Structures are given as structure tokens and as C-alpha cells.
Short mmCIF file of C-alpha atoms and ligand atoms in Angstrom, two decimals:
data_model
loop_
_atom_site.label_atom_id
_atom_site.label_comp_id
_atom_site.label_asym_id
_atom_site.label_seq_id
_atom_site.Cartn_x
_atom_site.Cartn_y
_atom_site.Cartn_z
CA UNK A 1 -19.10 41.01 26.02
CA UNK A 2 -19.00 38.84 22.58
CA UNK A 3 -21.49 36.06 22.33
CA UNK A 4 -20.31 35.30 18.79
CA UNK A 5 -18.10 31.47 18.97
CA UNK A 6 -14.42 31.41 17.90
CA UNK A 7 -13.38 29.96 14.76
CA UNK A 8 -10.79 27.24 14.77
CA UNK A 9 -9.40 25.19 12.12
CA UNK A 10 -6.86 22.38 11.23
CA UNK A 11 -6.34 20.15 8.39
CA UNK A 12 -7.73 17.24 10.03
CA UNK A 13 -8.65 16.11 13.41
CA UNK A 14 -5.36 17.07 15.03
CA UNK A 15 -6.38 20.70 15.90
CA UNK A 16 -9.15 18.88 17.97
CA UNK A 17 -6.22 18.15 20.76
CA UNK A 18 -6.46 22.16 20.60
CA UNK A 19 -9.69 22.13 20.94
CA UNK A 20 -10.13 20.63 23.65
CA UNK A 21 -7.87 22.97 25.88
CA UNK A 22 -9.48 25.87 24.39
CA UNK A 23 -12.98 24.58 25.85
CA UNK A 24 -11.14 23.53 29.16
CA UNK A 25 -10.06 26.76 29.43
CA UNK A 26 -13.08 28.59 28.32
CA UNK A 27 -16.01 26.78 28.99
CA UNK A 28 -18.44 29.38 28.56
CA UNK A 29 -16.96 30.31 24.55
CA UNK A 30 -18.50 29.17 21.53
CA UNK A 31 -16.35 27.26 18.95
CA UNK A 32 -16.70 26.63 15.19
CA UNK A 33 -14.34 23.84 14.42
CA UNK A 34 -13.31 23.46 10.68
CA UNK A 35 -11.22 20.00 9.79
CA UNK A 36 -9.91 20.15 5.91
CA UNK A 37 -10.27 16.48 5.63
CA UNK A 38 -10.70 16.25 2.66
CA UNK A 39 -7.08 18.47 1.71
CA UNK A 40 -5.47 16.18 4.72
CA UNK A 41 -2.27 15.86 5.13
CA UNK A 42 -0.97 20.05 4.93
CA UNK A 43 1.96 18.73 6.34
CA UNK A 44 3.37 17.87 3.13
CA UNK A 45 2.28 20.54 0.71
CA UNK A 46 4.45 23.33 -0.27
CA UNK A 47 3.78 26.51 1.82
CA UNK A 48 1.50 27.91 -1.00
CA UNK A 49 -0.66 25.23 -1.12
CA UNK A 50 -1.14 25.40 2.40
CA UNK A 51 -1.17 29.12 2.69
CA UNK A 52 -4.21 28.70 0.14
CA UNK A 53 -5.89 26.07 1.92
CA UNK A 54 -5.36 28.40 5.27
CA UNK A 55 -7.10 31.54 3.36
CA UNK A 56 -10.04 29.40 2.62
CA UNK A 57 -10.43 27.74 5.71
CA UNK A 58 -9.89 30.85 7.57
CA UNK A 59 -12.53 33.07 5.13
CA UNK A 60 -15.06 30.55 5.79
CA UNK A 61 -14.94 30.83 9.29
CA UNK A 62 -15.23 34.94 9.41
CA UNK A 63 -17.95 34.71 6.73
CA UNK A 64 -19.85 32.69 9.99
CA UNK A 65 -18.75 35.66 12.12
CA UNK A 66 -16.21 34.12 14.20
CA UNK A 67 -14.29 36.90 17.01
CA UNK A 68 -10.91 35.74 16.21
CA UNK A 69 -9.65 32.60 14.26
CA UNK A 70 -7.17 30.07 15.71
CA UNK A 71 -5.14 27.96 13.60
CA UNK A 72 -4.78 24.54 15.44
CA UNK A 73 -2.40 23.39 12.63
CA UNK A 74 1.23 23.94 13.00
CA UNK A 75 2.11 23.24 9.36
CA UNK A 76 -0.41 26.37 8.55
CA UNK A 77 0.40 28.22 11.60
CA UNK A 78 4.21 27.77 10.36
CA UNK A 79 3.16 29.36 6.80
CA UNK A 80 0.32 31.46 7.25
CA UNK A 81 -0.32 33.41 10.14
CA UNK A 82 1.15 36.56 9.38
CA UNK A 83 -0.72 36.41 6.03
CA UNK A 84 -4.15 35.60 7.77
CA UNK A 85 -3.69 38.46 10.14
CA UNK A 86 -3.11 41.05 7.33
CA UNK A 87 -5.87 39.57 5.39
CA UNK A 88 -8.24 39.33 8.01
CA UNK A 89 -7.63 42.29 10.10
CA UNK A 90 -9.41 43.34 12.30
CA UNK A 91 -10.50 39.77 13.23
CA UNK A 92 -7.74 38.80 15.79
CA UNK A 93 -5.74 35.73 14.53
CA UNK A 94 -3.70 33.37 16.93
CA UNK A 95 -1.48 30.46 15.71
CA UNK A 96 0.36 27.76 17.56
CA UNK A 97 3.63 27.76 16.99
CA UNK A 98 4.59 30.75 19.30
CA UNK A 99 2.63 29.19 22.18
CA UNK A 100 4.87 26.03 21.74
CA UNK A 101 8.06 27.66 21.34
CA UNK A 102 7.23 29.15 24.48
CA UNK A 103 6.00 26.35 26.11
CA UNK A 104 9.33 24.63 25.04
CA UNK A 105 11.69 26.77 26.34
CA UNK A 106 10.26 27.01 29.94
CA UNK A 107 10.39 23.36 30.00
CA UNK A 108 14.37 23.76 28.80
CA UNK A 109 17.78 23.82 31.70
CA UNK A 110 19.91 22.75 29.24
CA UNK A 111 18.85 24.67 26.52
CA UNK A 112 19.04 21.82 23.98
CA UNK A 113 16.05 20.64 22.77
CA UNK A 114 13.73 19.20 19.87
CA UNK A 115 10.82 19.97 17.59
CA UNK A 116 9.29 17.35 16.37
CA UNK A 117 7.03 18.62 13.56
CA UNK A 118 5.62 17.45 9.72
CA UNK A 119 7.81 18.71 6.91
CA UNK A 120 6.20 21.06 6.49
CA UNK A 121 6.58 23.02 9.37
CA UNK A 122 10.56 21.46 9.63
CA UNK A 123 11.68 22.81 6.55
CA UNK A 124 10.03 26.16 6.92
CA UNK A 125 12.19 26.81 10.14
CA UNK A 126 8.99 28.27 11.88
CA UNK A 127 10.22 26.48 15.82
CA UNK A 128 13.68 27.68 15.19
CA UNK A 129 12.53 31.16 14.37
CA UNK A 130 9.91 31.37 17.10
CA UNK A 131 12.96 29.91 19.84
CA UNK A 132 15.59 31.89 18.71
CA UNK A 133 13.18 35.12 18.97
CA UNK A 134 12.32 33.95 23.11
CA UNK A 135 16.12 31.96 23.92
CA UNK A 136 18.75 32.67 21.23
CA UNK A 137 21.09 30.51 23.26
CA UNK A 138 18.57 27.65 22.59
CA UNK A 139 19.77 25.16 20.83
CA UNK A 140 17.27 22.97 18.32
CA UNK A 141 16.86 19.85 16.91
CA UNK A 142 14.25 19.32 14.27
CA UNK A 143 12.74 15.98 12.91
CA UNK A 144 10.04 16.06 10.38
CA UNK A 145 7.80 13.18 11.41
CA UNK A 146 5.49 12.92 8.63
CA UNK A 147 4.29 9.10 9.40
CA UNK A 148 2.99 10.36 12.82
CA UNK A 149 0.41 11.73 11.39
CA UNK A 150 -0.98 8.72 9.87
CA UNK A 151 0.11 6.41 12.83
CA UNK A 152 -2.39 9.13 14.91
CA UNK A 153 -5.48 9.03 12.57
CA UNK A 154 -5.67 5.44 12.20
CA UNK A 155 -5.27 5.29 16.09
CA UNK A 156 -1.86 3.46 16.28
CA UNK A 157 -0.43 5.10 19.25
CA UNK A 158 0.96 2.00 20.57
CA UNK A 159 2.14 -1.52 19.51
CA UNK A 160 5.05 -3.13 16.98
CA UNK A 161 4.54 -0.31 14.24
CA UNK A 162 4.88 2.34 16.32
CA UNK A 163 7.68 1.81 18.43
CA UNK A 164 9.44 0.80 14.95
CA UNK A 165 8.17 4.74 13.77
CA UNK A 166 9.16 6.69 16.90
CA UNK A 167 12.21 4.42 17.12
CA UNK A 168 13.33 5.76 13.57
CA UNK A 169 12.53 9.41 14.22
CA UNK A 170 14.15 9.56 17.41
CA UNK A 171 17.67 7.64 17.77
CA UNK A 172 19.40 10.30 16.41
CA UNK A 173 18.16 12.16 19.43
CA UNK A 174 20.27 10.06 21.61
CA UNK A 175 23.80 10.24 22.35
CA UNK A 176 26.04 7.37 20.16
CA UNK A 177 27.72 6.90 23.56
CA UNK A 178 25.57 6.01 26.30
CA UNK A 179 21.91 5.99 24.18
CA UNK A 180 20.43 8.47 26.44
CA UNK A 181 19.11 11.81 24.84
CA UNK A 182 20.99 14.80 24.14
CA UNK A 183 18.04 17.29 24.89
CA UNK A 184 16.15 17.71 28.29
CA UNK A 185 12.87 18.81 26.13
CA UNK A 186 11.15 18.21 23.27
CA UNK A 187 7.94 20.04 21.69
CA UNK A 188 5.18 18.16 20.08
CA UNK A 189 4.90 20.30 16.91
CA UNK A 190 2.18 19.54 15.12
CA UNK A 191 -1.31 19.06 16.57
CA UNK A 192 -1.95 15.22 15.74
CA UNK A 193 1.60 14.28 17.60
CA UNK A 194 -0.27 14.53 21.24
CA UNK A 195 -2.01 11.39 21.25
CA UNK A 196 1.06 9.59 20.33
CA UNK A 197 2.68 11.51 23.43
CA UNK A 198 3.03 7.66 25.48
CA UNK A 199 4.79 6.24 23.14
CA UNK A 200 7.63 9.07 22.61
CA UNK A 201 7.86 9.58 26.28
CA UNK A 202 8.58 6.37 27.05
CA UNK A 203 11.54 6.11 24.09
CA UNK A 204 12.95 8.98 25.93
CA UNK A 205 12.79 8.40 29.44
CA UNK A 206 12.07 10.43 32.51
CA UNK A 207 14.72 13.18 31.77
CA UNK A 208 13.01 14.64 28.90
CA UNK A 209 10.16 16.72 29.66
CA UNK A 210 7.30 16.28 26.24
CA UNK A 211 5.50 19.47 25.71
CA UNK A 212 2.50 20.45 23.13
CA UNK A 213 1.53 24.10 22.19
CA UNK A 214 -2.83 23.25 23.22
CA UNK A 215 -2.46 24.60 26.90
CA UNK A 216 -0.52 27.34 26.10
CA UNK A 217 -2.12 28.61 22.78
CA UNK A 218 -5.50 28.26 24.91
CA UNK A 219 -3.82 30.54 27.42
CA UNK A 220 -2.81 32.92 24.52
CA UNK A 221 -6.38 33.00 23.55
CA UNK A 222 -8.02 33.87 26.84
CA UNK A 223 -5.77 36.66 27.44
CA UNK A 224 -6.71 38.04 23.81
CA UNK A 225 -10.00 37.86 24.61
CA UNK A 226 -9.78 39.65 28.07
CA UNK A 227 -7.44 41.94 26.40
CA UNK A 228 -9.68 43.14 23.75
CA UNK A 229 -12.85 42.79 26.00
CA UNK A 230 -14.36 39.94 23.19
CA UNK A 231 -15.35 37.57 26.48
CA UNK A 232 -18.78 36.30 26.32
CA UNK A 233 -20.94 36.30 29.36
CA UNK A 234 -22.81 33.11 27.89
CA UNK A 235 -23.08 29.97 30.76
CA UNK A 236 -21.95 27.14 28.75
CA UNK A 237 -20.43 27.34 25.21
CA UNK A 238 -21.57 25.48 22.48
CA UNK A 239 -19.30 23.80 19.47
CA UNK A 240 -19.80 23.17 16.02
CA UNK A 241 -17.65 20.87 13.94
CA UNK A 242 -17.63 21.20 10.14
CA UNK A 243 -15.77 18.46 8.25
CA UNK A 244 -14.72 19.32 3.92
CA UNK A 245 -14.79 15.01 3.62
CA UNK A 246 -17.49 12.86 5.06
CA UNK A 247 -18.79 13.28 8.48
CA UNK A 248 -18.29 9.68 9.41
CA UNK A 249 -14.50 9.51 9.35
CA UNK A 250 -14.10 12.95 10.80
CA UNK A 251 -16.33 11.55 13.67
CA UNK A 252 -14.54 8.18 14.01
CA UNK A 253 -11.29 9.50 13.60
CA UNK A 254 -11.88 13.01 15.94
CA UNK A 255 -13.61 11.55 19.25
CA UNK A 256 -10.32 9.71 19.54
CA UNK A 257 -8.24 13.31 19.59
CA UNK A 258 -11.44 15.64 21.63
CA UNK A 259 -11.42 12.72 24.26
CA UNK A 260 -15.32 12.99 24.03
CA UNK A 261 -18.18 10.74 21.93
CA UNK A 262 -18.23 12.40 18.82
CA UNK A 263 -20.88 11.35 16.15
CA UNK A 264 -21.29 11.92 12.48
CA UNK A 265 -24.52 13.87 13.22
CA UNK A 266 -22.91 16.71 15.08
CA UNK A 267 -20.49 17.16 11.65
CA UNK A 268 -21.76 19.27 9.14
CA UNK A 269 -19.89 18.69 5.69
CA UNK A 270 -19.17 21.44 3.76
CA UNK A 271 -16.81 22.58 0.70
CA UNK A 272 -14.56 25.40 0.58
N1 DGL B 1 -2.16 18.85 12.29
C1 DGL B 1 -1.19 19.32 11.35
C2 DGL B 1 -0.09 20.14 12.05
O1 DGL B 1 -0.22 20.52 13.18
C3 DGL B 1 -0.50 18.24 10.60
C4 DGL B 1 -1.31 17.25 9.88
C5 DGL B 1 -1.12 17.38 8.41
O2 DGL B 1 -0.06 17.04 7.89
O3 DGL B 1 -2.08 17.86 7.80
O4 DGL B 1 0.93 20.40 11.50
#
């Protein structure tokens, strides 16, 4: 048994939609939750700058003793997992792109489907990678969606600007013929996409089933723990958020993603 919380960080607020199925599924673990608000958005960096920012976020965590580090951020996932788990070895380190790809192609009959990711994570090829390694028969479509992730933070998941947004990201997903989509399902890839779920759903209709990697990754997780006997024994888990801009923002911004009151007390800010 392992009373010691597990670390999880993002670049923002999105890894909160993580979060929260990590503490459904474990409601006796401890989390520390790290946002890089102040770095926000990775999902446009080059893969150095995020690898960087993914080092530091990640070292900070460990150096508060976390039992194994999740990266709720596909864009950093996409760029720096296999570097974190060399690094931080033995400290297990689980990102969320495998959990999606996963997710993604159980949802598939067709075998055609799409990633819809930052561009970040799109031009790195992470999705394609992680499908082809489960399904190579799989066929993918990505779209780097880098507005979503303002449209999320500011809380825009529905209304004129939006539909305009996920209109422009996803026509080319339909068919020129008939209009009606060419996959049967598409993965959410990147962690602030979920709360604009609505929104792309109903663009797409009924026949396309709309995953995101939080239930699975959580399900990665507890069988990690189990598997390396780091369960803790503790009745209810407790959660810390840590915030690198101001606590306010991260507050007003994150109960929106968590699905719980959030307030700028419960936010420590700190630098890395
Ligand atoms: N939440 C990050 C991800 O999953 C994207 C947000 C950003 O661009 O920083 O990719």
C-alpha cells in the first residue's frame, strides 16, 4: 500500500477532464494536479519546447513524491513520454495517447476514423503511430484543431462561433456526395476538446461514435497501480491543484472542465 498522491499535469485546465475520471475511478488516491498556465497553449510549440516544459512539470511533481506521473496533455503525451519514463525511472509514467488510440479503435466497424488533436500532436503523428501499432488496417484522419482550445477555456462550447469553428474543422470529414461522414469514430485528442464534445456530436450525427482517452487512461492507471502493488488503503483521496499563472483564472477557467466548484484558494501558484 502507497499513501503518497499521484502527480498529474497538463498545460492548462484541459487535463482536469482527466482528472476527473482518474478520481471517479479511484476515489480513495491522492492527486497533485499541475496546470502550466502560464506556458498555455503546448499545442503549438515545437516538440522541444514542449518536451522542456514536460521535464519541468514532470520534475516538480516527483520532487513532491508523487507514485507515478500522468500526463493529461496529449500534445506532451505525443512528444514526451518516452523521454519522461527514461528520465524518471523508476517512477511509473502513463500518457494519454495510447489509452485513446485504444479507446478509438474499439469504438471503430469500419475502420475509418478521426483524430482530432492540436498541431502539435497532428503533425507529430503520435494517433497514427499509436493506431497503426493496435489496428494497422485502421485507417486515420487527422485535423489539428488549434482554435478548440481557446473556444474551451473561454467556455464557448456552444452558440454562432462555435458551430462556425467545428463547422470548419470538420466538413472535410464528410462525404462531397451525400454530406454524411466518412468515419464511424472519431477520438477527442487533446484533453480540452471534451467539453466541446455537444457541439461535434451533433455536426456529425448519430453514426459516429465521439470518444476521449480520460476513462480509459484512468483505467490504464488503476491497473498500474494494482500491478505494481502502489494502491493506497487511504478512505477518501485528497487533491491538490497547483497553477504556474494566477490562481483566479485557473479556478474560473478549471471548475468548468472538473465539473466541481473550484476556487482560487484551493490553487497554489507556483513557478517552474
Ligand atoms: N490540453 C492539451 C492537449 O491535450 C492542449 C492544450 C494546449 O494547446 O496547450 O493537447
Amino acid at each position: 500500500m502507497d499513501e503518497r498522491a499521484i502527480g498529474v499535469f497538463d498545460s492548462g485546465v484541459g487535463g482536469l477532464t482527466v482528472l476527473r475520471a482518474l478520481r471517479e475511478a479511484m476515489p480513495r488516491e491522492s492527486f497533485v494536479y499541475l496546470g502550466d498556465t502560464a506556458r498555455l497553449p503546448y499545442g503549438t510549440k515545437g516538440p522541444s519546447t514542449v518536451r522542456r516544459y514536460a521535464e519541468q512539470a514532470a520534475a516538480h511533481l516527483v520532487a513532491r513524491d508523487v507514485k507515478m506521473i500522468v500526463i493529461a496533455c496529449n500534445t506532451a503525451s505525443a512528444v514526451a513520454v518516452e523521454h519522461l519514463r527514461e528520465r524518471l525511472d523508476p517512477v511509473p509514467v502513463v500518457g494519454v495517447i495510447e489509452p485513446g488510440a485504444r479507446a478509438l479503435c474499439a469504438a471503430t466497424t469500419t475502420k475509418r476514423v478521426a483524430v482530432l488533436a492540436t498541431p502539435g500532436t497532428v503533425s507529430g503523428g503520435a494517433y497514427e503511430q499509436a493506431i497503426a501499432r493496435i489496428d494497422p488496417a485502421t485507417r486515420v484522419i487527422s485535423i489539428a484543431c488549434a482554435l478548440f482550445v481557446s473556444l474551451a477555456e473561454e467556455g464557448w462550447v456552444r452558440g454562432p462561433v462555435t458551430e462556425a469553428a467545428v463547422e470548419a474543422y470538420l466538413r472535410p470529414l464528410l462525404s462531397s456526395a451525400e454530406g454524411t461522414p466518412e468515419i464511424d469514430a472519431l477520438v477527442l485528442g487533446c484533453t480540452h476538446f471534451p467539453v466541446l464534445r455537444g457541439a461535434v456530436e451533433e455536426f456529425l450525427g448519430p453514426n459516429v461514435t465521439v470518444v476521449d482517452s480520460a476513462v480509459t487512461t484512468a483505467q490504464v492507471v488503476s491497473s498500474q497501480l494494482a500491478s505494481l502493488g502502489l494502491n493506497t488503503a487511504d478512505f477518501r483521496g485528497q487533491v491538490r491543484f497547483l497553477a504556474t499563472d494566477e490562481p483566479v483564472r485557473f479556478a474560473q477557467v478549471g471548475r468548468f472542465f472538473i465539473g466541481q466548484p473550484l476556487s482560487a484558494a484551493d490553487v497554489e501558484r507556483i513557478d517552474l
